[in-house]
Amino acid sequence: MSSDCLFCRLVAEGDHVRKADGFVAIKDINPKAETHLLVIPEKHVPTFREISEFSADESKRMLEFIAETAREQDLEDYRVVSNVGEGGGQTIFHLHWHVLGGRMGGFPG
Ligand code: 5GP
Ligand code: ZN
């Protein structure tokens, strides 16, 4: 836990839509789709580039947590996005996954 990391703080004390097994889901403060959640691992890893810092089991559980979060929101069709690095649009350097469903207000593509 890094006290100067916003997502470490939100993992510890945020308003969680879902929490299990080392992962949380929260609502994005600035939604770019009808449903816009962020899935955040408790473990602080700056970007997706460092995915190998998670064990095979943790990585699998993280992907399953994303799928389960979408299912709980009654999303069947949706997008899962991780922006990697400043050039990839990342603004918070604690690995996270955007889960976007429904109407996309200005989301690229
Ligand atoms: P990134 O740009 O790093 O891929 O995604 C960061 C996301 O975090 C953005 O979509 C932004 O709206 C969201 N965000 C930034 N600050 C907060 C906050 O304090 N609370 C929540 N729930 N989301 C935030
Ligand atoms: Zn962090």
mmCIF file of C-alpha atoms and ligand atoms in Angstrom:
data_model
loop_
_atom_site.group_PDB
_atom_site.id
_atom_site.type_symbol
_atom_site.label_atom_id
_atom_site.label_comp_id
_atom_site.label_asym_id
_atom_site.label_seq_id
_atom_site.Cartn_x
_atom_site.Cartn_y
_atom_site.Cartn_z
ATOM 1 C CA MET A 1 0.000 0.000 0.000
ATOM 2 C CA SER A 2 1.388 3.322 -1.102
ATOM 3 C CA SER A 3 -0.172 6.226 0.813
ATOM 4 C CA ASP A 4 0.404 8.637 -2.081
ATOM 5 C CA CYS A 5 -1.427 6.390 -4.536
ATOM 6 C CA LEU A 6 -5.094 7.302 -5.035
ATOM 7 C CA PHE A 7 -6.103 3.759 -5.991
ATOM 8 C CA CYS A 8 -4.315 2.204 -2.997
ATOM 9 C CA ARG A 9 -6.453 4.533 -0.860
ATOM 10 C CA LEU A 10 -9.659 3.710 -2.766
ATOM 11 C CA VAL A 11 -8.952 -0.020 -2.446
ATOM 12 C CA ALA A 12 -8.612 0.431 1.313
ATOM 13 C CA GLU A 13 -11.512 2.779 1.958
ATOM 14 C CA GLY A 14 -13.468 3.471 -1.240
ATOM 15 C CA ASP A 15 -17.104 2.814 -2.035
ATOM 16 C CA HIS A 16 -16.855 -0.690 -3.473
ATOM 17 C CA VAL A 17 -19.416 -2.122 -5.856
ATOM 18 C CA ARG A 18 -17.742 -5.485 -5.312
ATOM 19 C CA LYS A 19 -14.848 -6.784 -3.268
ATOM 20 C CA ALA A 20 -13.351 -10.265 -3.126
ATOM 21 C CA ASP A 21 -10.126 -12.098 -3.094
ATOM 22 C CA GLY A 22 -7.691 -9.156 -3.376
ATOM 23 C CA PHE A 23 -9.705 -7.153 -5.925
ATOM 24 C CA VAL A 24 -12.282 -4.393 -5.812
ATOM 25 C CA ALA A 25 -14.638 -2.800 -8.320
ATOM 26 C CA ILE A 26 -15.634 0.856 -8.018
ATOM 27 C CA LYS A 27 -17.637 3.240 -10.180
ATOM 28 C CA ASP A 28 -15.519 5.547 -12.320
ATOM 29 C CA ILE A 29 -15.905 9.127 -11.104
ATOM 30 C CA ASN A 30 -16.126 10.365 -14.704
ATOM 31 C CA PRO A 31 -18.078 7.647 -16.542
ATOM 32 C CA LYS A 32 -17.473 7.255 -20.264
ATOM 33 C CA ALA A 33 -20.291 4.737 -20.683
ATOM 34 C CA GLU A 34 -23.681 3.996 -19.122
ATOM 35 C CA THR A 35 -21.897 1.499 -16.881
ATOM 36 C CA HIS A 36 -18.245 2.333 -16.225
ATOM 37 C CA LEU A 37 -16.509 0.413 -13.479
ATOM 38 C CA LEU A 38 -12.874 0.135 -12.540
ATOM 39 C CA VAL A 39 -11.479 -3.175 -11.355
ATOM 40 C CA ILE A 40 -8.443 -2.605 -9.157
ATOM 41 C CA PRO A 41 -6.163 -5.206 -7.594
ATOM 42 C CA GLU A 42 -5.188 -4.520 -3.973
ATOM 43 C CA LYS A 43 -1.585 -5.157 -4.873
ATOM 44 C CA HIS A 44 0.135 -2.007 -6.163
ATOM 45 C CA VAL A 45 1.615 -2.619 -9.599
ATOM 46 C CA PRO A 46 2.046 0.547 -11.702
ATOM 47 C CA THR A 47 0.904 -0.679 -15.118
ATOM 48 C CA PHE A 48 -0.093 -3.721 -17.141
ATOM 49 C CA ARG A 49 3.553 -3.918 -18.264
ATOM 50 C CA GLU A 50 4.330 -5.416 -14.836
ATOM 51 C CA ILE A 51 1.620 -8.103 -15.102
ATOM 52 C CA SER A 52 4.246 -10.773 -14.408
ATOM 53 C CA GLU A 53 4.386 -9.526 -10.790
ATOM 54 C CA PHE A 54 1.091 -11.400 -10.364
ATOM 55 C CA SER A 55 1.195 -15.155 -10.103
ATOM 56 C CA ALA A 56 -0.598 -17.260 -12.681
ATOM 57 C CA ASP A 57 -3.301 -17.909 -10.104
ATOM 58 C CA GLU A 58 -3.696 -14.194 -9.222
ATOM 59 C CA SER A 59 -3.867 -13.255 -12.905
ATOM 60 C CA LYS A 60 -6.566 -15.834 -13.554
ATOM 61 C CA ARG A 61 -8.542 -14.715 -10.505
ATOM 62 C CA MET A 62 -8.226 -11.075 -11.628
ATOM 63 C CA LEU A 63 -9.694 -11.889 -15.066
ATOM 64 C CA GLU A 64 -12.453 -13.952 -13.463
ATOM 65 C CA PHE A 65 -13.209 -11.073 -11.081
ATOM 66 C CA ILE A 66 -13.622 -8.769 -14.110
ATOM 67 C CA ALA A 67 -16.003 -11.207 -15.822
ATOM 68 C CA GLU A 68 -17.977 -11.746 -12.616
ATOM 69 C CA THR A 69 -18.246 -7.976 -12.010
ATOM 70 C CA ALA A 70 -19.676 -7.477 -15.518
ATOM 71 C CA ARG A 71 -22.082 -10.365 -15.022
ATOM 72 C CA GLU A 72 -23.292 -8.884 -11.730
ATOM 73 C CA GLN A 73 -24.030 -5.611 -13.525
ATOM 74 C CA ASP A 74 -26.141 -7.567 -16.033
ATOM 75 C CA LEU A 75 -23.719 -6.734 -18.813
ATOM 76 C CA GLU A 76 -23.540 -9.252 -21.590
ATOM 77 C CA ASP A 77 -21.718 -7.142 -24.181
ATOM 78 C CA TYR A 78 -19.047 -4.775 -22.900
ATOM 79 C CA ARG A 79 -15.433 -3.687 -23.179
ATOM 80 C CA VAL A 80 -12.493 -4.395 -20.899
ATOM 81 C CA VAL A 81 -9.676 -1.866 -21.282
ATOM 82 C CA SER A 82 -6.385 -1.251 -19.550
ATOM 83 C CA ASN A 83 -4.593 1.918 -20.635
ATOM 84 C CA VAL A 84 -0.843 1.363 -20.465
ATOM 85 C CA GLY A 85 1.488 4.315 -19.893
ATOM 86 C CA GLU A 86 0.900 8.003 -20.557
ATOM 87 C CA GLY A 87 0.906 7.436 -24.310
ATOM 88 C CA GLY A 88 -1.782 4.800 -23.828
ATOM 89 C CA GLY A 89 -3.975 7.237 -21.923
ATOM 90 C CA GLN A 90 -3.134 6.054 -18.414
ATOM 91 C CA THR A 91 -3.492 8.723 -15.736
ATOM 92 C CA ILE A 92 -3.417 6.657 -12.510
ATOM 93 C CA PHE A 93 -0.344 4.489 -12.150
ATOM 94 C CA HIS A 94 -1.854 1.580 -10.241
ATOM 95 C CA LEU A 95 -2.942 -1.186 -12.605
ATOM 96 C CA HIS A 96 -6.681 -1.173 -13.249
ATOM 97 C CA TRP A 97 -9.234 -2.368 -15.786
ATOM 98 C CA HIS A 98 -12.063 -0.311 -17.206
ATOM 99 C CA VAL A 99 -15.292 -2.256 -17.654
ATOM 100 C CA LEU A 100 -17.555 -0.323 -20.013
ATOM 101 C CA GLY A 101 -21.059 -1.329 -20.976
ATOM 102 C CA GLY A 102 -24.121 0.221 -22.558
ATOM 103 C CA ARG A 103 -24.022 3.514 -24.443
ATOM 104 C CA MET A 104 -20.433 4.796 -24.814
ATOM 105 C CA GLY A 105 -20.356 8.581 -24.424
ATOM 106 C CA GLY A 106 -17.247 9.539 -26.364
ATOM 107 C CA PHE A 107 -15.322 6.376 -25.701
ATOM 108 C CA PRO A 108 -13.005 5.764 -28.688
ATOM 109 C CA GLY A 109 -13.843 3.133 -31.266
HETATM 110 P P1 5GP B 1 -6.748 5.754 -16.576
HETATM 111 O O1 5GP B 1 -6.855 7.069 -17.295
HETATM 112 O O2 5GP B 1 -5.532 5.723 -15.679
HETATM 113 O O3 5GP B 1 -6.843 4.565 -17.479
HETATM 114 O O4 5GP B 1 -8.031 5.641 -15.674
HETATM 115 C C1 5GP B 1 -8.170 6.334 -14.474
HETATM 116 C C2 5GP B 1 -9.648 6.469 -14.242
HETATM 117 O O5 5GP B 1 -9.840 6.785 -12.878
HETATM 118 C C3 5GP B 1 -10.319 7.577 -15.059
HETATM 119 O O6 5GP B 1 -11.343 7.012 -15.875
HETATM 120 C C4 5GP B 1 -10.879 8.529 -13.994
HETATM 121 O O7 5GP B 1 -12.150 9.041 -14.346
HETATM 122 C C5 5GP B 1 -10.942 7.653 -12.755
HETATM 123 N N1 5GP B 1 -10.772 8.368 -11.497
HETATM 124 C C6 5GP B 1 -9.867 9.363 -11.236
HETATM 125 N N2 5GP B 1 -9.975 9.760 -9.952
HETATM 126 C C7 5GP B 1 -10.968 9.004 -9.393
HETATM 127 C C8 5GP B 1 -11.543 8.969 -8.088
HETATM 128 O O8 5GP B 1 -11.177 9.702 -7.160
HETATM 129 N N3 5GP B 1 -12.544 8.063 -7.876
HETATM 130 C C9 5GP B 1 -12.996 7.235 -8.867
HETATM 131 N N4 5GP B 1 -13.981 6.409 -8.563
HETATM 132 N N5 5GP B 1 -12.473 7.253 -10.121
HETATM 133 C C10 5GP B 1 -11.469 8.118 -10.383
HETATM 134 ZN ZN ZN B 2 -1.459 1.948 -5.605
#
